Amino acid sequence: MEIIRFADLRPQPWRNGEGVTRELVSHPLAASSQDGAWDWRVSIADITKAGDFSPFPGMERVLTVVEGELLLLSVDGSEHPLEKYRPFRFSGDAACSGVLPTGDIRALNVITRAGYKGYASIVELSKKRAHPLFEGQLGILLQGEATATPGADAEASGASADDEGADVPAVPSDPAPLSRYDAVIGAGSRAPEILGRGFLAVVSIDAVPTGPGEG
């Protein structure tokens, strides 16, 4: 189980120098958040003043306000009021700027190049039913208290200890406490499970065909 600790991430300047961002994960891994040598990236940006957003030509963006109340986002001259926990999709080619009528905000950004599609959703956690994170997903604790635990291996848990040659399933690992904005990477085997109280952003990245005859 892989956990990305937000406190360990180094803030990096935006491409246009008007703000800072912390990259949670990118693919393939880039040398910096500015070089754009990735097919997709998930990051959290601090927006502390009104101004222009960096362009990302040929890419698609999904932005979600995760701290603060409201961002007035102008996309090619059209204004969109973005409230907390409401993901908004727009083109990286668009001319964008933001105004902060209620003060500073933090925003979760999912940016994808052609060939990938990014999604973001906000789920409320439960202490009674764990939320699993599957391969291609990333879970980010936005608010509250939660722990992450590797899920059971479906194949191992289905085998009987009395079966000849069967492996006894490993004892589950101790729950790992999560701090605000820590991220857990999903997995196909022993998918991590998030248990607690609060809100979790679930980011999914899907590979999609980019042209006729592909995929």
mmCIF file of C-alpha atoms in Angstrom:
data_model
loop_
_atom_site.group_PDB
_atom_site.id
_atom_site.type_symbol
_atom_site.label_atom_id
_atom_site.label_comp_id
_atom_site.label_asym_id
_atom_site.label_seq_id
_atom_site.Cartn_x
_atom_site.Cartn_y
_atom_site.Cartn_z
ATOM 1 C CA MET A 1 0.000 0.000 0.000
ATOM 2 C CA GLU A 2 1.445 3.343 -1.064
ATOM 3 C CA ILE A 3 0.633 6.569 0.794
ATOM 4 C CA ILE A 4 1.774 10.001 -0.401
ATOM 5 C CA ARG A 5 2.226 12.307 2.579
ATOM 6 C CA PHE A 6 1.184 15.860 1.742
ATOM 7 C CA ALA A 7 3.550 17.285 4.372
ATOM 8 C CA ASP A 8 6.501 15.823 2.450
ATOM 9 C CA LEU A 9 5.627 17.499 -0.853
ATOM 10 C CA ARG A 10 7.585 20.524 -1.983
ATOM 11 C CA PRO A 11 5.601 23.493 -3.304
ATOM 12 C CA GLN A 12 6.512 24.399 -6.876
ATOM 13 C CA PRO A 13 5.623 27.576 -8.780
ATOM 14 C CA TRP A 14 2.981 27.593 -11.487
ATOM 15 C CA ARG A 15 4.149 27.850 -15.078
ATOM 16 C CA ASN A 16 3.175 31.539 -15.084
ATOM 17 C CA GLY A 17 4.590 32.195 -11.592
ATOM 18 C CA GLU A 18 1.226 33.364 -10.231
ATOM 19 C CA GLY A 19 0.794 30.613 -7.618
ATOM 20 C CA VAL A 20 2.189 27.379 -6.202
ATOM 21 C CA THR A 21 1.192 23.742 -6.525
ATOM 22 C CA ARG A 22 2.128 20.450 -4.886
ATOM 23 C CA GLU A 23 2.208 17.448 -7.183
ATOM 24 C CA LEU A 24 0.696 14.308 -5.684
ATOM 25 C CA VAL A 25 1.400 12.016 -8.624
ATOM 26 C CA SER A 26 2.071 12.150 -12.366
ATOM 27 C CA HIS A 27 2.616 9.641 -15.139
ATOM 28 C CA PRO A 28 5.238 9.293 -16.335
ATOM 29 C CA LEU A 29 6.998 10.980 -13.429
ATOM 30 C CA ALA A 30 8.164 14.466 -14.418
ATOM 31 C CA ALA A 31 11.236 16.300 -13.193
ATOM 32 C CA SER A 32 9.042 19.211 -12.103
ATOM 33 C CA SER A 33 5.424 20.289 -12.228
ATOM 34 C CA GLN A 34 6.306 22.843 -14.893
ATOM 35 C CA ASP A 35 7.915 20.745 -17.615
ATOM 36 C CA GLY A 36 4.671 19.056 -18.686
ATOM 37 C CA ALA A 37 6.522 15.872 -19.635
ATOM 38 C CA TRP A 38 3.661 13.770 -18.296
ATOM 39 C CA ASP A 39 0.466 12.300 -19.727
ATOM 40 C CA TRP A 40 -1.534 13.077 -16.593
ATOM 41 C CA ARG A 41 -0.992 14.790 -13.267
ATOM 42 C CA VAL A 42 -2.857 15.188 -9.975
ATOM 43 C CA SER A 43 -1.906 18.152 -7.787
ATOM 44 C CA ILE A 44 -3.169 20.569 -5.147
ATOM 45 C CA ALA A 45 -2.728 24.303 -5.777
ATOM 46 C CA ASP A 46 -2.823 27.245 -3.397
ATOM 47 C CA ILE A 47 -4.656 30.206 -4.910
ATOM 48 C CA THR A 48 -4.125 33.341 -2.852
ATOM 49 C CA LYS A 49 -4.823 36.140 -5.319
ATOM 50 C CA ALA A 50 -6.890 36.890 -8.378
ATOM 51 C CA GLY A 51 -5.161 36.387 -11.709
ATOM 52 C CA ASP A 52 -4.549 34.243 -14.740
ATOM 53 C CA PHE A 53 -4.232 30.464 -14.711
ATOM 54 C CA SER A 54 -1.404 28.688 -16.524
ATOM 55 C CA PRO A 55 -2.349 27.324 -19.961
ATOM 56 C CA PHE A 56 -2.066 23.596 -20.702
ATOM 57 C CA PRO A 57 -2.464 23.320 -24.489
ATOM 58 C CA GLY A 58 -3.823 20.027 -25.768
ATOM 59 C CA MET A 59 -4.910 18.910 -22.294
ATOM 60 C CA GLU A 60 -8.128 18.686 -20.293
ATOM 61 C CA ARG A 61 -8.558 19.839 -16.714
ATOM 62 C CA VAL A 62 -10.845 18.981 -13.808
ATOM 63 C CA LEU A 63 -10.657 21.502 -10.968
ATOM 64 C CA THR A 64 -12.269 21.072 -7.538
ATOM 65 C CA VAL A 65 -12.201 23.639 -4.734
ATOM 66 C CA VAL A 66 -11.236 21.639 -1.625
ATOM 67 C CA GLU A 67 -10.552 24.440 0.870
ATOM 68 C CA GLY A 68 -12.204 27.841 0.975
ATOM 69 C CA GLU A 69 -15.687 28.568 -0.286
ATOM 70 C CA LEU A 70 -15.796 29.953 -3.804
ATOM 71 C CA LEU A 71 -13.717 30.500 -6.934
ATOM 72 C CA LEU A 72 -15.088 32.620 -9.758
ATOM 73 C CA LEU A 73 -13.420 31.021 -12.770
ATOM 74 C CA SER A 74 -13.500 32.751 -16.136
ATOM 75 C CA VAL A 75 -13.049 30.330 -19.060
ATOM 76 C CA ASP A 76 -12.720 32.032 -22.454
ATOM 77 C CA GLY A 77 -14.762 34.941 -21.115
ATOM 78 C CA SER A 78 -17.521 32.845 -19.549
ATOM 79 C CA GLU A 79 -17.746 33.043 -15.755
ATOM 80 C CA HIS A 80 -18.326 29.916 -13.660
ATOM 81 C CA PRO A 81 -18.854 30.067 -9.858
ATOM 82 C CA LEU A 82 -17.079 27.011 -8.464
ATOM 83 C CA GLU A 83 -18.272 26.032 -5.005
ATOM 84 C CA LYS A 84 -16.434 23.735 -2.621
ATOM 85 C CA TYR A 85 -16.419 20.023 -3.547
ATOM 86 C CA ARG A 86 -17.998 20.561 -6.986
ATOM 87 C CA PRO A 87 -15.622 19.341 -9.749
ATOM 88 C CA PHE A 88 -15.527 21.391 -12.952
ATOM 89 C CA ARG A 89 -14.134 20.209 -16.305
ATOM 90 C CA PHE A 90 -12.653 22.568 -18.897
ATOM 91 C CA SER A 91 -10.094 22.729 -21.674
ATOM 92 C CA GLY A 92 -6.445 23.415 -20.931
ATOM 93 C CA ASP A 93 -6.384 25.481 -24.159
ATOM 94 C CA ALA A 94 -8.856 28.000 -22.754
ATOM 95 C CA ALA A 95 -7.839 31.419 -21.469
ATOM 96 C CA CYS A 96 -8.639 31.204 -17.735
ATOM 97 C CA SER A 97 -8.503 33.530 -14.775
ATOM 98 C CA GLY A 98 -9.845 33.415 -11.243
ATOM 99 C CA VAL A 99 -11.309 35.790 -8.655
ATOM 100 C CA LEU A 100 -11.529 35.004 -4.933
ATOM 101 C CA PRO A 101 -14.667 36.680 -3.517
ATOM 102 C CA THR A 102 -14.481 34.765 -0.200
ATOM 103 C CA GLY A 103 -10.709 34.602 0.268
ATOM 104 C CA ASP A 104 -7.907 32.144 -0.404
ATOM 105 C CA ILE A 105 -8.680 28.651 -1.673
ATOM 106 C CA ARG A 106 -6.995 25.339 -2.332
ATOM 107 C CA ALA A 107 -7.877 23.441 -5.485
ATOM 108 C CA LEU A 108 -7.449 19.844 -6.536
ATOM 109 C CA ASN A 109 -6.325 19.668 -10.163
ATOM 110 C CA VAL A 110 -6.529 16.675 -12.482
ATOM 111 C CA ILE A 111 -4.888 17.348 -15.856
ATOM 112 C CA THR A 112 -4.797 14.808 -18.686
ATOM 113 C CA ARG A 113 -3.354 14.662 -22.170
ATOM 114 C CA ALA A 114 -5.188 13.101 -25.127
ATOM 115 C CA GLY A 115 -5.355 9.355 -24.564
ATOM 116 C CA TYR A 116 -6.460 9.717 -20.943
ATOM 117 C CA LYS A 117 -9.594 10.925 -19.176
ATOM 118 C CA GLY A 118 -9.560 12.196 -15.625
ATOM 119 C CA TYR A 119 -12.446 12.161 -13.164
ATOM 120 C CA ALA A 120 -12.895 13.506 -9.634
ATOM 121 C CA SER A 121 -15.664 12.760 -7.181
ATOM 122 C CA ILE A 122 -16.183 13.566 -3.506
ATOM 123 C CA VAL A 123 -17.424 10.830 -1.177
ATOM 124 C CA GLU A 124 -18.398 10.968 2.479
ATOM 125 C CA LEU A 125 -16.523 8.427 4.557
ATOM 126 C CA SER A 126 -18.041 6.014 7.037
ATOM 127 C CA LYS A 127 -16.634 4.376 10.149
ATOM 128 C CA LYS A 128 -18.769 1.300 9.476
ATOM 129 C CA ARG A 129 -18.104 0.639 5.790
ATOM 130 C CA ALA A 130 -14.652 1.095 4.258
ATOM 131 C CA HIS A 131 -14.240 2.776 0.862
ATOM 132 C CA PRO A 132 -11.968 0.713 -1.461
ATOM 133 C CA LEU A 133 -9.515 2.285 -3.917
ATOM 134 C CA PHE A 134 -8.950 0.227 -7.044
ATOM 135 C CA GLU A 135 -6.228 0.280 -9.678
ATOM 136 C CA GLY A 136 -6.234 3.586 -11.563
ATOM 137 C CA GLN A 137 -7.668 5.463 -8.575
ATOM 138 C CA LEU A 138 -6.233 7.862 -6.027
ATOM 139 C CA GLY A 139 -7.914 8.788 -2.759
ATOM 140 C CA ILE A 140 -7.143 12.125 -1.071
ATOM 141 C CA LEU A 141 -8.393 12.886 2.445
ATOM 142 C CA LEU A 142 -9.949 16.347 2.277
ATOM 143 C CA GLN A 143 -11.409 16.651 5.746
ATOM 144 C CA GLY A 144 -11.857 14.615 8.913
ATOM 145 C CA GLU A 145 -10.044 11.618 10.357
ATOM 146 C CA ALA A 146 -9.390 8.373 8.505
ATOM 147 C CA THR A 147 -7.090 5.372 8.217
ATOM 148 C CA ALA A 148 -5.917 3.280 5.273
ATOM 149 C CA THR A 149 -5.554 -0.492 5.363
ATOM 150 C CA PRO A 150 -4.580 -2.959 2.613
ATOM 151 C CA GLY A 151 -7.666 -4.916 1.617
ATOM 152 C CA ALA A 152 -7.892 -8.679 1.585
ATOM 153 C CA ASP A 153 -6.427 -10.558 -1.368
ATOM 154 C CA ALA A 154 -9.484 -12.031 -3.059
ATOM 155 C CA GLU A 155 -7.670 -15.129 -4.282
ATOM 156 C CA ALA A 156 -5.889 -15.774 -0.995
ATOM 157 C CA SER A 157 -8.999 -15.231 1.103
ATOM 158 C CA GLY A 158 -10.916 -17.666 -1.099
ATOM 159 C CA ALA A 159 -8.465 -20.495 -0.469
ATOM 160 C CA SER A 160 -9.034 -22.824 2.462
ATOM 161 C CA ALA A 161 -6.174 -23.391 4.865
ATOM 162 C CA ASP A 162 -7.045 -27.107 4.621
ATOM 163 C CA ASP A 163 -6.383 -27.171 0.871
ATOM 164 C CA GLU A 164 -3.140 -28.871 0.026
ATOM 165 C CA GLY A 165 -0.547 -26.254 -0.869
ATOM 166 C CA ALA A 166 -2.865 -23.358 -0.024
ATOM 167 C CA ASP A 167 -1.304 -20.283 1.553
ATOM 168 C CA VAL A 168 -2.890 -18.986 4.730
ATOM 169 C CA PRO A 169 -3.933 -15.344 4.146
ATOM 170 C CA ALA A 170 -1.617 -12.829 5.754
ATOM 171 C CA VAL A 171 -2.750 -11.021 8.850
ATOM 172 C CA PRO A 172 -4.018 -7.540 7.793
ATOM 173 C CA SER A 173 -1.604 -4.661 8.363
ATOM 174 C CA ASP A 174 -2.272 -2.139 11.096
ATOM 175 C CA PRO A 175 -4.345 0.823 9.881
ATOM 176 C CA ALA A 176 -2.218 3.783 8.750
ATOM 177 C CA PRO A 177 -3.559 7.149 9.987
ATOM 178 C CA LEU A 178 -4.067 9.765 7.283
ATOM 179 C CA SER A 179 -3.517 13.489 7.647
ATOM 180 C CA ARG A 180 -5.327 16.129 5.630
ATOM 181 C CA TYR A 181 -4.483 15.891 1.903
ATOM 182 C CA ASP A 182 -2.559 12.639 2.254
ATOM 183 C CA ALA A 183 -3.166 10.470 -0.815
ATOM 184 C CA VAL A 184 -3.538 6.698 -1.101
ATOM 185 C CA ILE A 185 -2.836 4.969 -4.414
ATOM 186 C CA GLY A 186 -5.335 2.305 -5.433
ATOM 187 C CA ALA A 187 -4.341 -1.234 -6.361
ATOM 188 C CA GLY A 188 -5.753 -4.220 -8.223
ATOM 189 C CA SER A 189 -4.668 -6.702 -5.579
ATOM 190 C CA ARG A 190 -5.378 -5.949 -1.918
ATOM 191 C CA ALA A 191 -7.071 -2.676 -2.850
ATOM 192 C CA PRO A 192 -6.535 -0.172 -0.012
ATOM 193 C CA GLU A 193 -9.595 0.565 2.123
ATOM 194 C CA ILE A 194 -10.296 3.945 3.713
ATOM 195 C CA LEU A 195 -12.258 4.005 6.933
ATOM 196 C CA GLY A 196 -13.176 7.028 9.018
ATOM 197 C CA ARG A 197 -15.290 10.134 9.118
ATOM 198 C CA GLY A 198 -14.986 13.067 6.746
ATOM 199 C CA PHE A 199 -14.650 13.588 3.014
ATOM 200 C CA LEU A 200 -12.450 11.833 0.458
ATOM 201 C CA ALA A 201 -11.675 12.921 -3.091
ATOM 202 C CA VAL A 202 -11.507 9.937 -5.421
ATOM 203 C CA VAL A 203 -9.569 10.607 -8.629
ATOM 204 C CA SER A 204 -9.780 8.124 -11.492
ATOM 205 C CA ILE A 205 -7.581 8.110 -14.587
ATOM 206 C CA ASP A 206 -8.807 6.064 -17.550
ATOM 207 C CA ALA A 207 -6.935 5.323 -20.767
ATOM 208 C CA VAL A 208 -9.120 6.116 -23.786
ATOM 209 C CA PRO A 209 -8.684 5.715 -27.565
ATOM 210 C CA THR A 210 -7.298 8.827 -29.235
ATOM 211 C CA GLY A 211 -8.359 8.152 -32.804
ATOM 212 C CA PRO A 212 -10.060 5.785 -35.268
ATOM 213 C CA GLY A 213 -8.821 2.233 -35.009
ATOM 214 C CA GLU A 214 -7.060 2.772 -31.659
ATOM 215 C CA GLY A 215 -7.896 0.972 -28.433
#
